[in-house]
Coordinates of C-alpha atoms in Angstrom, one line a residue:
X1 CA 119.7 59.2 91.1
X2 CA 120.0 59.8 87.0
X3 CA 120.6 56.8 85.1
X4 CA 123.1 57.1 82.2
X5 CA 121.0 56.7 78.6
X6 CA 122.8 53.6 78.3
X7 CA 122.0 52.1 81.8
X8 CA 118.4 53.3 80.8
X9 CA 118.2 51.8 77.4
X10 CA 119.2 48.6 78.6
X11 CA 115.9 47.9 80.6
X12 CA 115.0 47.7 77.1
X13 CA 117.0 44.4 75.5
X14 CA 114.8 40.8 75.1
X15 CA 112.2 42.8 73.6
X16 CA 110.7 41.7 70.1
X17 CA 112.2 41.7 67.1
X18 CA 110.2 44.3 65.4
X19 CA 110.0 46.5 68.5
X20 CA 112.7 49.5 67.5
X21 CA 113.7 49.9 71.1
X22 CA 114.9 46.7 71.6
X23 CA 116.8 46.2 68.5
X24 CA 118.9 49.6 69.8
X25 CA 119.3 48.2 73.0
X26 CA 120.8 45.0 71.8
X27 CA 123.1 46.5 69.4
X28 CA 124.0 49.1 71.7
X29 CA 125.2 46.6 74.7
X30 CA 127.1 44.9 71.7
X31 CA 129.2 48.3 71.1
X32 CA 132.3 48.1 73.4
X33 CA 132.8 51.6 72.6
X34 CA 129.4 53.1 73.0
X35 CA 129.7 56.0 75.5
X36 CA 128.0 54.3 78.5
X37 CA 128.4 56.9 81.0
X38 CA 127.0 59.9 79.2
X39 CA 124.1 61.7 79.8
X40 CA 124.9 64.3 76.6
X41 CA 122.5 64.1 73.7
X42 CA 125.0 65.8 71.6
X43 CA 127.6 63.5 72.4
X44 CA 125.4 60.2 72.2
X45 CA 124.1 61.6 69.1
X46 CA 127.6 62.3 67.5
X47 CA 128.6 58.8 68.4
X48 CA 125.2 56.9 66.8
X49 CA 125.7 59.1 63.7
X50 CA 129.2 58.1 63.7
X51 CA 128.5 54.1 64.6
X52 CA 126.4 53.7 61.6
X53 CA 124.6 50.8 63.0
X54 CA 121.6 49.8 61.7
X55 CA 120.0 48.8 64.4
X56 CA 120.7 52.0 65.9
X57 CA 119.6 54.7 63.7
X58 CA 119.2 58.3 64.9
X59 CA 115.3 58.5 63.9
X60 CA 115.4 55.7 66.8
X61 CA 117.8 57.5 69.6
X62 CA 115.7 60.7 69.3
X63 CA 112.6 59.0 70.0
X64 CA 114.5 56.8 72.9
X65 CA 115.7 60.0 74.1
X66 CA 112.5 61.5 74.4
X67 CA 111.3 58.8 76.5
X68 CA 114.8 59.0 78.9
X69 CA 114.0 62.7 79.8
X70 CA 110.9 61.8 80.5
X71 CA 111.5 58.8 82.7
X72 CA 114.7 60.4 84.4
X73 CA 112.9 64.1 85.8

């Protein structure tokens, strides 16, 4: 069964402070609105460039993104 990036991104949070991933994950559980059914890198991507956080920077997303399509085959 495919996981939603955000369901996937989550197994992420408690991480350290300096590890990128973690910071994302945290701010992203934080976001009521972030999209947490989508599996659409164009409309997660929109929504991150749109969100302005800056914890969760697009440089960040592609490189957790990367790591989703690999981990959800």
């Amino acid at each position: 069964m495919r996981h939603s990036f955000y369901q996937f991104a989550l197994t992420y949070r408690g991480g350290g402070k300096n590890d990128v991933f973690a910071r994302f994950a945290e701010a992203m559980f934080l976001d009521n609105t972030f999209p947490k059914q989508s599996e659409d890198f164009d409309e997660l991507s929109r929504y991150i460039e749109e969100a302005a956080d800056s914890d969760m920077t697009a440089i960040t997303f592609d490189d957790f993104w990367v790591l989703y399509v690999e981990r959800e085959k």
